[in-house]
Structures are given as structure tokens and as C-alpha cells.
Amino acid sequence: MIATHLPILQVVIPLMAAPLCLLLRRPRLCWALSLAVSVIALVIALLLLGRALSEGPISYALGNWSPPWGIEYRVDVVNAFMLIIIAAIGTIVQIFAPRSISHEILPSQHTLFYTLYLLFLSGLLGVTITGDTFNVYVFLEISALSTYALIALGRDRRALTAAFRYLVLGSIGATFILIGIGLMYMMTGTLNMADMAQRLQPMLDSRTALAALAFLGVGLTLKLALFPLHIWLPDAYTYAPTVVTVLMGVVTKVWIYVFLRFAFTIWGQEFVFTEMHLQDLLVPLSLIGMLAASTAAIFQRNVKRMLAYSSVAQIGYMMLGVSFVSQTGLSGTIVHLFNHALLQAALFMALGAMLLRVGSPLLDDLRGIGRQMPWTMAAFVLGGLGLIGVPLTVGFISKWYFILAALEKGWWLVASLILLTSLLAVIYIWRVVEVAYFQQPDPNTTPVKEAPLSMQLPIWVLIMSILFFGISTKWTAGLAERAAAWLFGGGP
Amino acid sequence: MSEFPGLLNYWLVIVMMMTGFYAMISRNNLIKKVIGLSIFQGAVYLFYITAGKVFAGTAPILEEGFSNYSNPLPHVLILTAIVVGIATVAVALALIMRIKDAYGTVEEDEIQHQDKIR
Amino acid sequence: MAVRGWAVNPSVSLLVAILLPLFAAPLIALLGRRPNLREAVTLTTGGLLFLNALALVGPLLDGQRPALVLAEILPGLSLVFELEPLGLLFALLASGLWIITSLYAIGYMRGHHERNQTRFYVFFALAISAVQGVALAGNLLTLFIFYELLTFTTYPLVTHHRTPEAQRRGRIYLGMLLGTSFFFLLLAIVLTWQLTGTLDFRSGGILTGKADGLLLGVLLALYAFGIGKAALMPFHRWLPAAMVAPTPVSALLHAVAVVKAGVFAILKVVVYVFGLDLLNETDINTWLIYVAGGTMIIASLVALTQDNLKARLAYSTIGQLSYIVMGAALANGWGVLGGGLHIVAHALAKITLFFCAGAIMVTLHKTEVSQMRGIGRQMPLTMGAFFIASVSIIGLPPTGGAWSKWFLILGGLETGHYVAVGILVLSSLLSIGYLIPIVINAFFFPAQDNGGLKEAPTLSVIALTLTALGCLVLFLYPGPLLTLLRLMGVF
């Protein structure tokens, strides 16, 4: 009985828990609730993936209104994989959160944090699971509004301006998406993705189609922070509390998924990338993004901002993988969605643990941290190696796919630029390593202790996953290849 | 039906949209930015409603003598969007209040100036 | 043979070779406060590792090629270990010399009062684990993985002193090794995979008929320069930079394990990925002979100008590595045989030289060649070993270096590359120039600081005597090595 309603439960449980959390008021209880909800969401996501793998796509008619008239939730391999990423990172973050926010968020706002987190979770899960375009917009705004508020929880006042700037740009992006969806609705008279995909095909020549694609393209790339529309990201990542930064890393990935959904499932890759020449636009933008953001990361004094720029570069990787328009490239993108989620979470969390003890993310204040917090710093180094793409970490798997995809196309320059970016990653990661291990801490500061177990545990779970999924890729690369084949088949 | 009056609404929508968009990117005052955002979003509401209008159609109520109805779905959709718009403006204004508390100003250049000094 | 009696499953032994030092590392770390026990663990592990490798000789002679698939890293691509003659030779060499180096290191590190010795032994064990992985790798991907791990596990050893100087040189080390391996080697491997759909090592190669001459040439260049650990010019700068490390590291890793991992990889790629026949047909290997020859000559000339003994030895290593690259580039049986043999011959000789350099530094606190007049009278055993090893580097009887040079010259003559022969001879002359004066100065001049007999720590002297004797034994009994190398099936 319950099994048939899993798709809706995936979204509704966090949505319902949010007001409940506000009623509970006590931060400890709220934490228990949001942790429980995250775990439930993860379990549901895993069950959904199992069913999607064994039985094919699951279609769920909301309120029993049959699609295409009612809202349909649709789970296939692609978004089941995405749901797992969201719920898994959410769970890990919740384990990490209590100690981290005790330092980074005012105590009076802890309840608010958990409430907003639950709304955020439900928004992202909703965007991913839904098969209805307007529903995408609604959940987009649920997650976006809670993200703005979450960023503003940061104790630095610059968090406020960062949140405001993100709000303005995010709203522009969302409205563009809304316009795009409206135009598509005008052409097809339907909001259901599968239905829309069929009805759209004969009308692709029209000017309306062109306008719709343009609005959607700009809106989505703004949301997923592709260079040069990434300008909101570094500030938001830097000044948000660490836990929020980790969560925001998932947001851009969800938008990459939505981009895939629109480009491959609804519009069809042939039209988007070849006829509309989006490939010619996205390849250079992704490459410039990778190079420029990696270079910018090298010159940051604030490690958090450095990681933020690195995230922009990784988004470049993922969009590059998409714009190869090949199964290999797409598999690379999908597997990197998962791999980078792990890497980014591990790195930001390790930095968060240092923030708890040192109180500053500036490079100068992390001198000698390798001796004072050996485990945390070791985790940071391992995560950094993953970011560089060293073999036996997940980063290598992604890199392999991207290079292979470039060579399949015969794009030697692109392949060498991918490799160049990973060398740039060596530089910015090694700046931190050298400061942490080669320099002496400021003698005027008191030595700091190792981070508490409640922080070490989630960090090392992530690090172990980074290594495990770098060695055994049956469940990541294997699934990503299936998902890519599925998207390429145009299956709704 | 000549083309121009039929598309008049769309022209107006575009003018309005660009007005709002311009205000958002050019104004220095954060409140004015939010006003721009509202105008921008308002234009989109009009756009949806226009799209739902069927020429010579009535409100979609089953009644003797009427067979031509406007499409009600965009209206419903835009109700949702309006709610979202209000929420966005509310969050934006709340943020501006806290920015005013923290910086003592809502002018963007002054805020940037203060952050640079620190 | 006695070792054949061991009823150990050979494919298990492959795994043991990797895991033994890997598990020894945390044990060493735990025993940090009890140095004697800690060193006992290192030595025991080394001994077991060597026996383990020895136990694999039997199955290999019986014609077995056991393989062990660990995990599927990418669809169709696995982490595989496979027994192979050249690889086993390398594994034996690395594990055997690890024991001797550990003996030496105990004397050296304590005599020199080094700090953070536990960390030193931990990363040493990890590096050895990576070396075993390189040696026993069953496909290119596995080779690449352990090749990279070797870079990262040796970095803390190179920068052991954590001085600004160590930091600066660590950058060169890491930057150059990672730069070449990411930029060229990874590209080459992905390209090979894309062309052939396999990364296995197969006798006769996997590339035949898969690509045209130009692409093959590019691929060979990507491999030759991508394997930066082979220190082919212009990517050799990391090796002198690595000399900032404590001497045992320079001795085992930067005369044996790391650099040999590089040339070993080149030999493997040439023999099992390209295949000698393919290289001879397409003639894409000639340029590599000249690059290797050029490296030999230039490195030897630079070595002549170095006053710091370790730096001189480092440049000598760069030149000697190119012997092996040249052996591979000659692409015939004699060349590969000479190259394979030179891996062992040079390892024994160069590790002895480094041991001597370290012993001089610990005992007399001298690092520059110009300070070493008359030290032969103070440290006769050390300088005697130095002399034997020098003769082996030059390539004269009665030392092991003579055989490898002999085979290399035969290879050059057979393929008609007379220039290569000339370069080999010239390089020998140059190595006389940069090594023999040190010995002459040491023995035929009076000691500068009229101290009496003052030998290095006993353990260190034992170690360097053993390796010097090894140079001589290799000349007298090269047979077992030739038998092993012949199993490669290229001559």
C-alpha cells in the first residue's frame, strides 16, 4: 500500500515536517526530526531506485488525476540517482550540523535552520521527482526561498548582501524559467513533460520554440551557475554557514539535472545542441569557466572562497560533459554529479571543522593546522586529491570519462584543457597543504584541539565513500551509464 | 483580426518586463531593486493570463449559450506564481531590513564601500 | 628449487606483496614510541616481502602467469595484478633492497638524529607498497594508479625536513611528476583504451593495426615523456630536486624504486603495449634513441660540474636511466635484455654510491666533492665500496654493469644504430670523468682534518658492503637474471 505512494511521500514527508519542526521549537528535537526525515528520504530514494531499475520508470498520478491532466511524478534511473544524492548529502549534513551550527549560527536561529533545511530538502526532491514542468517551478521557488534565508543565517554581515544578490539573480533565473515554461505551454497546451516532448517535436521550427529555449537556457544556466552566470555563487558559498554551503553544492547539481531533463527528454538533444548550436556555445563557456574559475581559486586567501571557485570550475566540467552530446560525456556528467557531491561535501565539512576550532577560513590562520588537527587535515588532503582526480578516488573516474569523451570526438585541445585544469587544482589544493604542514602556527594564538567525533564521523564517512566509489564503480559509473543511455534513448 | 491588436498585450508585457529588469540592474537602492523585481514578475503574470485568453471566449463556467471559453489553467498557475512572488518580495524586504541594521544603509555602493574598508 | 615447495597460492602472493607493507605502515605508526620494535617491524616486513616475491619465482618458471582481479574500477577496466618476469624482477629488487636500506636507514637516521623518524618509516612502507603495485600491475590502468600513488607517498619523504627549501623542491618534485603523468601519460592511456578497447599487457603488443604511424609516434612520445619518473630530458628536473630528502630516501627511492618504476613502465609499454615488431615496422622509435642518447650525454656533462656529491649522483642517475630507455627504444631482444639487466645492475651500484654519500655525510659531515680529499684513509670500507660501485656504473668488469652495457651495445650493433653505440661508449668515458676522481682524491691524498679511522655507523657499513658485493656477484652469476628475463619471450 505504502509502496505505491513512495514518490509522493518522498516530497511530502519533509514538507510536513517543516512546520512541525517550527512547532517543536527545541533545537535538539528539531535536529532529531530533520535527521529522521533525511534518513527516511534516503531510504525512500533507494527503494525508488530499486523499483526503477527492476520495473522501469515509475509513474505516480498525484491525487489520482491521471496525466497529462493531473500532475505526474515520474521516477526513472536518472532522477532516482539524483534523489539519492540529495537525500544522502542531506543525511550526512544533518549528522554534522549540530556542532557546526553551534558556532556558525546564532542559538536563537537553530530551530529556524532545521525548518528551512526541511523546506529546502522537500523543494529539491520535488524538483527532481516531478514530471510536470510547472511543478518544477513551484519546487524551485520553495528550495530557492529557503536557500536565501539559509544563507542569511551566516553571522558575517556580508552573508546578508550575498543572500540578497543571490535572491535578485535567482529570481531573474526563476522567472526566465517560468517564461520558458509558459511559452512551451502556449505551444503544446500541456505541462506534462512526456506529453510535451511528443507535442513539441512538430513545432520546433517556430519562433516561439526558439524564444522558449532561449529563456529556459539562460534561466537554467543562471541557476546552475555556469560561467559567466556564476557571479552570485562565490559570495553566497563563502559567507553562508558551512552546512548551508554543503547543501548549496547540491542545488547546482539539481539544476544540472533539470537542464538534462529539459534538453534531452523534452526538447531532444538533436534540436538543442545541433540545430540550435548550443554545443558551440556551451563548450567554450564550460572550458572558460573551468580555466578561469580554477585560476581564480589559486589566488584566493580565503579557503572557503577558494573551494567555491573550485565548485564553479567543476560545474564547467559537468556542463562540458553534457555538451559533448555523447553517451560517454553524459555518463561522465552524471557520475560526476555524484562524485563531486561527495568531494565538495567532504572538503567543505573538513574546512567547517577547522572553522569550529580556529574560527577563520583564511589561509594565514590555518598555518600549522596539519599538526594540530591531523585527522581533519588528512581528510582535507584526501578530498583534495579527489578533486585533483588522483586514481583510486572518485575524481579520477569522472576525469577518465571526460577525457575519453573528448578523445572520442577527436577534440585534443579540449582533452588537454581538462588535464590542465586538474593541474591547476593541484596548485590550489597544495597551497593549503603547504600552509598546513610546512608553516608554524602563530605563536600568539592558543593551540587548537582536534575536531569532535560528531564532525569527524560524517567527514570520514564521506572520505571512505570517495575512496570506495573510486575503486568500485558498479553503482556509480555503472548506473550513470544506464542513466545516460536512458536519456539518449529519449525515454520520458 | 489584424496582427497588431492581437499581440498588443505581448508588446506591453515585454515593455513592462524590460522596465522591471532595467530597474533591477541599474538602481542602486535595494528597495528599488525589489520594486523592479515585482514589476518584472508582474509582467510574467500578465503574459500567462494573456496566453490563456481565447478571443471572444467567456469565463469558463458551463452555461447555456456559451461554447467558447477562455483557458482557466494559466490563471490557476499564475495564482501560484503570485503567491511565490509575494513570498520572494517578503524575503527580500526582510533581508533589506537586516542589511539596514547591519550597515545603516540600503544603498548598494555604500554597502560595498563599507565591506571594502573592513 | 626449494622455494617451489611452498604451497602458497601464487595469486594470493600477488596480493600479499601489496598488502604486507600497506598493513605494516599503521603498525609502524603505532609503535612510534618504541623505536627498536618499530624498526623490527620494518625489517620483518621487508624480509617477508622478499620471501613472498621469491616464492613467485617457482610458478613463473613453471610457466604460470597467475592473475588477480581485485575490483572493476571502470566498466571493462579492472584493478589487476599479474605475475610477469620483468615485474617480478623489479619486485624482488625493490623488496630485497628495502631490507638493506632499512638496515642502513636505522644507522643513518639515528646517527644523524633525524626528527619524525616514525613518519619516515611509515611513508617508506607505503611507498614500497606502491612500488610492488607498479611491479605486479596487470594492466596499464593499474600501473598508472600505483605510479601516481608512488608520487604521493614519496612526497612526504622528499619534504621530510619541512624547511622552506624542502617545500620549494617538493613543489618541483610534485609539479613535474604530476604534470607529466597527468598531462601526457593519462592522455596516452585513455587514447590507447579508445583505440584498442583494452589496456592489458600482452606479448606482441595491443596496438598492432589499431592506428597509423603518425598517431603511434605521438602515442610513443606521450608515453616516453609522460612517464616522468624515467627522467628523460627535458623532464628530469625533479630528480635533483628530490635530493633534499634524507639519504636513505635518495638511495632506495631515487636511485632504485621510483626511477626504476619509470623505466620499468617504459619497458613494459614498449614490449607489451606497442610490441617490438610494431616499432620496427613503423620505425617510430628512432627519435627516442636520440633523445635518450642526448639525455645520457648532457646529464653526464652536468654531473661533471656538480660539486655536491648527491647532486652529482642524481645527474648520473638521469644519464643511467636513459641506458634503459635506450634499451627499450632499440626495440630488439638484446636492447630489452640489456635494459632489464641494467635495472638491477644500476640499482645495486647507485644505491651503494648513495649509501656511501650518506655515510660520509653522517660521519664526516661532508657533502661537497671538493671536501673529500683523503677520506679514503678515514673510511676505507665506505670508499672501497664506492670504487666498486663506480666501476659498475662505468660498466667495466668485474661488475654487473659490464653485462648490461655489453647487451645494450650488442643491441645497437644488431639494429645498425651505430650512433647509439658511440653514445654508450662516450657516456662510459664521461662517467669515468665524474666518478673516478672522487676515488683517487679519497685514497691518494692525505686526510684534510687528520682524523684517524672513523667509519660510519656499523649497520650502514654492513648495508653498503652488501650492495657493493652485489655488484660483483652480478658479474659472476648473471645467469638467474637472464633466465628470468628470457621468460619475457622477446629473445
Short mmCIF file of N, CA and C in Angstrom, two decimals, chain A residues 371 385 388-392 396-397 399-401 403-404 407-408 412 415-416 419-420 422-423 426 430 434 437-438 470-473 477 481, chain C residues 71-75 77 141 144-145 148-149 152 155 159 162-163 167 171 174 178-179 182-183 186-187 189-191 193-194 199 215 218 222:
data_model
loop_
_atom_site.label_atom_id
_atom_site.label_comp_id
_atom_site.label_asym_id
_atom_site.label_seq_id
_atom_site.Cartn_x
_atom_site.Cartn_y
_atom_site.Cartn_z
N ARG A 371 49.35 19.82 12.02
CA ARG A 371 49.84 19.15 13.24
C ARG A 371 48.82 19.21 14.35
N LEU A 385 42.80 15.47 -3.04
CA LEU A 385 43.32 14.55 -4.05
C LEU A 385 42.18 14.09 -4.96
N ILE A 388 41.50 16.79 -7.42
CA ILE A 388 42.53 16.81 -8.46
C ILE A 388 42.27 15.69 -9.47
N GLY A 389 41.72 14.59 -8.98
CA GLY A 389 41.45 13.47 -9.88
C GLY A 389 42.52 12.41 -9.83
N VAL A 390 43.06 12.20 -8.62
CA VAL A 390 44.08 11.18 -8.44
C VAL A 390 43.41 9.80 -8.48
N PRO A 391 44.05 8.83 -9.11
CA PRO A 391 43.46 7.50 -9.18
C PRO A 391 43.13 6.93 -7.81
N LEU A 392 42.17 6.06 -7.77
CA LEU A 392 41.61 5.44 -6.57
C LEU A 392 40.69 6.40 -5.81
N PHE A 396 39.00 10.66 -10.20
CA PHE A 396 39.65 10.04 -11.34
C PHE A 396 38.64 9.44 -12.31
N ILE A 397 37.60 8.84 -11.74
CA ILE A 397 36.59 8.20 -12.57
C ILE A 397 35.95 9.23 -13.50
N LYS A 399 37.14 12.14 -14.37
CA LYS A 399 38.10 12.68 -15.32
C LYS A 399 38.29 11.73 -16.50
N TRP A 400 38.35 10.46 -16.17
CA TRP A 400 38.52 9.45 -17.20
C TRP A 400 37.42 9.57 -18.26
N TYR A 401 36.18 9.68 -17.79
CA TYR A 401 35.06 9.78 -18.73
C TYR A 401 35.18 11.03 -19.59
N ILE A 403 37.84 12.82 -20.39
CA ILE A 403 38.91 12.75 -21.37
C ILE A 403 38.56 11.79 -22.49
N LEU A 404 37.98 10.66 -22.10
CA LEU A 404 37.60 9.69 -23.12
C LEU A 404 36.58 10.30 -24.08
N LEU A 407 38.36 12.60 -26.44
CA LEU A 407 39.15 11.90 -27.45
C LEU A 407 38.25 11.20 -28.47
N GLU A 408 37.10 10.72 -28.00
CA GLU A 408 36.16 10.10 -28.95
C GLU A 408 35.75 11.09 -30.02
N TRP A 412 41.31 17.21 -29.24
CA TRP A 412 42.54 17.11 -28.47
C TRP A 412 42.73 18.30 -27.56
N ALA A 415 40.65 17.94 -24.53
CA ALA A 415 41.22 16.95 -23.61
C ALA A 415 42.39 17.54 -22.83
N SER A 416 43.24 18.29 -23.54
CA SER A 416 44.40 18.82 -22.81
C SER A 416 43.98 19.92 -21.85
N LEU A 419 42.90 18.31 -18.68
CA LEU A 419 44.06 17.90 -17.89
C LEU A 419 44.73 19.11 -17.24
N LEU A 420 44.77 20.21 -17.99
CA LEU A 420 45.38 21.41 -17.45
C LEU A 420 44.62 21.87 -16.21
N SER A 422 43.02 20.08 -14.10
CA SER A 422 43.29 19.27 -12.92
C SER A 422 44.67 19.61 -12.36
N LEU A 423 45.57 20.10 -13.20
CA LEU A 423 46.86 20.55 -12.67
C LEU A 423 46.69 21.85 -11.89
N VAL A 426 45.76 20.97 -8.57
CA VAL A 426 46.91 20.60 -7.74
C VAL A 426 47.46 21.85 -7.06
N TRP A 430 47.39 22.37 -3.15
CA TRP A 430 48.70 22.29 -2.50
C TRP A 430 49.06 23.55 -1.74
N GLU A 434 50.60 23.06 1.90
CA GLU A 434 51.88 23.62 2.33
C GLU A 434 51.72 24.49 3.56
N TYR A 437 51.07 22.14 6.61
CA TYR A 437 52.11 21.22 7.09
C TYR A 437 53.49 21.86 7.20
N PHE A 438 53.75 22.89 6.39
CA PHE A 438 55.11 23.40 6.36
C PHE A 438 55.31 24.62 7.23
N GLY A 470 35.75 5.23 -5.75
CA GLY A 470 36.84 5.42 -6.71
C GLY A 470 37.44 4.08 -7.11
N ILE A 471 37.15 3.03 -6.35
CA ILE A 471 37.70 1.71 -6.67
C ILE A 471 36.63 0.82 -7.27
N SER A 472 35.47 0.86 -6.66
CA SER A 472 34.39 0.02 -7.16
C SER A 472 33.29 0.93 -7.70
N THR A 473 33.10 0.89 -9.01
CA THR A 473 32.21 1.89 -9.60
C THR A 473 30.94 1.28 -10.16
N ALA A 477 29.42 4.61 -11.74
CA ALA A 477 29.61 4.71 -13.19
C ALA A 477 28.66 3.76 -13.91
N GLU A 481 26.05 5.15 -16.58
CA GLU A 481 26.00 4.76 -17.99
C GLU A 481 24.58 4.36 -18.39
N ALA C 71 39.05 -5.36 -8.38
CA ALA C 71 37.80 -4.60 -8.44
C ALA C 71 37.67 -4.01 -9.82
N GLU C 72 36.45 -3.79 -10.22
CA GLU C 72 36.22 -3.18 -11.52
C GLU C 72 36.13 -1.67 -11.33
N ILE C 73 37.21 -1.00 -11.74
CA ILE C 73 37.26 0.44 -11.50
C ILE C 73 36.35 1.17 -12.47
N LEU C 74 36.43 0.79 -13.71
CA LEU C 74 35.55 1.38 -14.71
C LEU C 74 34.96 0.21 -15.49
N PRO C 75 33.80 0.40 -16.07
CA PRO C 75 33.21 -0.72 -16.81
C PRO C 75 34.21 -1.26 -17.83
N LEU C 77 37.22 -2.19 -17.15
CA LEU C 77 38.60 -1.93 -16.74
C LEU C 77 38.76 -2.26 -15.27
N LEU C 141 46.15 0.53 -16.54
CA LEU C 141 45.45 1.35 -15.56
C LEU C 141 46.01 1.11 -14.16
N PHE C 144 49.29 2.72 -13.83
CA PHE C 144 49.15 4.17 -13.66
C PHE C 144 48.75 4.52 -12.24
N ILE C 145 47.80 3.75 -11.69
CA ILE C 145 47.31 4.03 -10.34
C ILE C 145 48.46 3.98 -9.34
N GLU C 148 51.04 6.75 -9.69
CA GLU C 148 50.64 8.01 -9.05
C GLU C 148 50.73 7.91 -7.52
N LEU C 149 50.32 6.75 -7.00
CA LEU C 149 50.41 6.59 -5.55
C LEU C 149 51.85 6.71 -5.09
N PHE C 152 52.73 10.28 -4.61
CA PHE C 152 52.18 10.91 -3.43
C PHE C 152 52.76 10.36 -2.14
N TYR C 155 56.25 11.96 -1.66
CA TYR C 155 56.33 13.41 -1.42
C TYR C 155 56.64 13.75 0.04
N THR C 159 60.04 15.81 1.29
CA THR C 159 59.95 17.05 2.06
C THR C 159 60.06 16.76 3.55
N ARG C 162 60.82 19.54 6.08
CA ARG C 162 59.83 20.62 6.17
C ARG C 162 60.46 22.00 6.30
N THR C 163 61.55 22.18 5.66
CA THR C 163 62.15 23.51 5.60
C THR C 163 61.61 24.21 4.36
N GLN C 167 60.21 22.57 0.96
CA GLN C 167 58.92 22.94 0.38
C GLN C 167 59.06 23.31 -1.09
N ARG C 171 57.75 21.16 -4.40
CA ARG C 171 56.91 21.67 -5.48
C ARG C 171 57.40 21.20 -6.84
N LEU C 174 56.69 17.35 -7.11
CA LEU C 174 55.30 17.02 -7.34
C LEU C 174 54.81 17.60 -8.66
N LEU C 178 53.61 15.01 -11.40
CA LEU C 178 52.17 15.02 -11.65
C LEU C 178 51.88 15.63 -13.01
N GLY C 179 52.62 16.69 -13.33
CA GLY C 179 52.39 17.37 -14.60
C GLY C 179 52.57 16.41 -15.76
N PHE C 182 49.88 13.38 -15.51
CA PHE C 182 48.51 13.75 -15.85
C PHE C 182 48.42 14.18 -17.30
N PHE C 183 49.38 14.99 -17.69
CA PHE C 183 49.21 15.65 -18.98
C PHE C 183 49.47 14.70 -20.14
N LEU C 186 48.35 10.03 -18.77
CA LEU C 186 46.93 9.72 -18.69
C LEU C 186 46.28 9.84 -20.07
N LEU C 187 46.67 10.88 -20.79
CA LEU C 187 46.15 11.06 -22.14
C LEU C 187 46.50 9.86 -23.00
N ILE C 189 47.13 6.84 -22.03
CA ILE C 189 46.40 5.63 -21.62
C ILE C 189 44.96 5.67 -22.12
N VAL C 190 44.33 6.85 -21.95
CA VAL C 190 42.95 6.96 -22.43
C VAL C 190 42.90 6.75 -23.94
N LEU C 191 43.88 7.30 -24.63
CA LEU C 191 43.92 7.14 -26.08
C LEU C 191 44.10 5.67 -26.45
N TRP C 193 43.21 3.13 -24.72
CA TRP C 193 41.94 2.46 -24.43
C TRP C 193 40.92 2.73 -25.54
N GLN C 194 40.92 3.97 -26.00
CA GLN C 194 39.94 4.33 -27.02
C GLN C 194 40.27 3.63 -28.35
N LEU C 199 43.49 -2.51 -22.03
CA LEU C 199 44.73 -1.93 -21.50
C LEU C 199 45.63 -3.04 -20.97
N LEU C 215 50.00 8.70 -35.53
CA LEU C 215 49.35 8.62 -34.22
C LEU C 215 50.17 7.75 -33.26
N VAL C 218 53.00 9.80 -31.99
CA VAL C 218 52.54 10.71 -30.93
C VAL C 218 52.33 9.95 -29.63
N LEU C 222 53.99 10.48 -26.04
CA LEU C 222 53.21 10.73 -24.83
C LEU C 222 53.63 9.79 -23.72
#
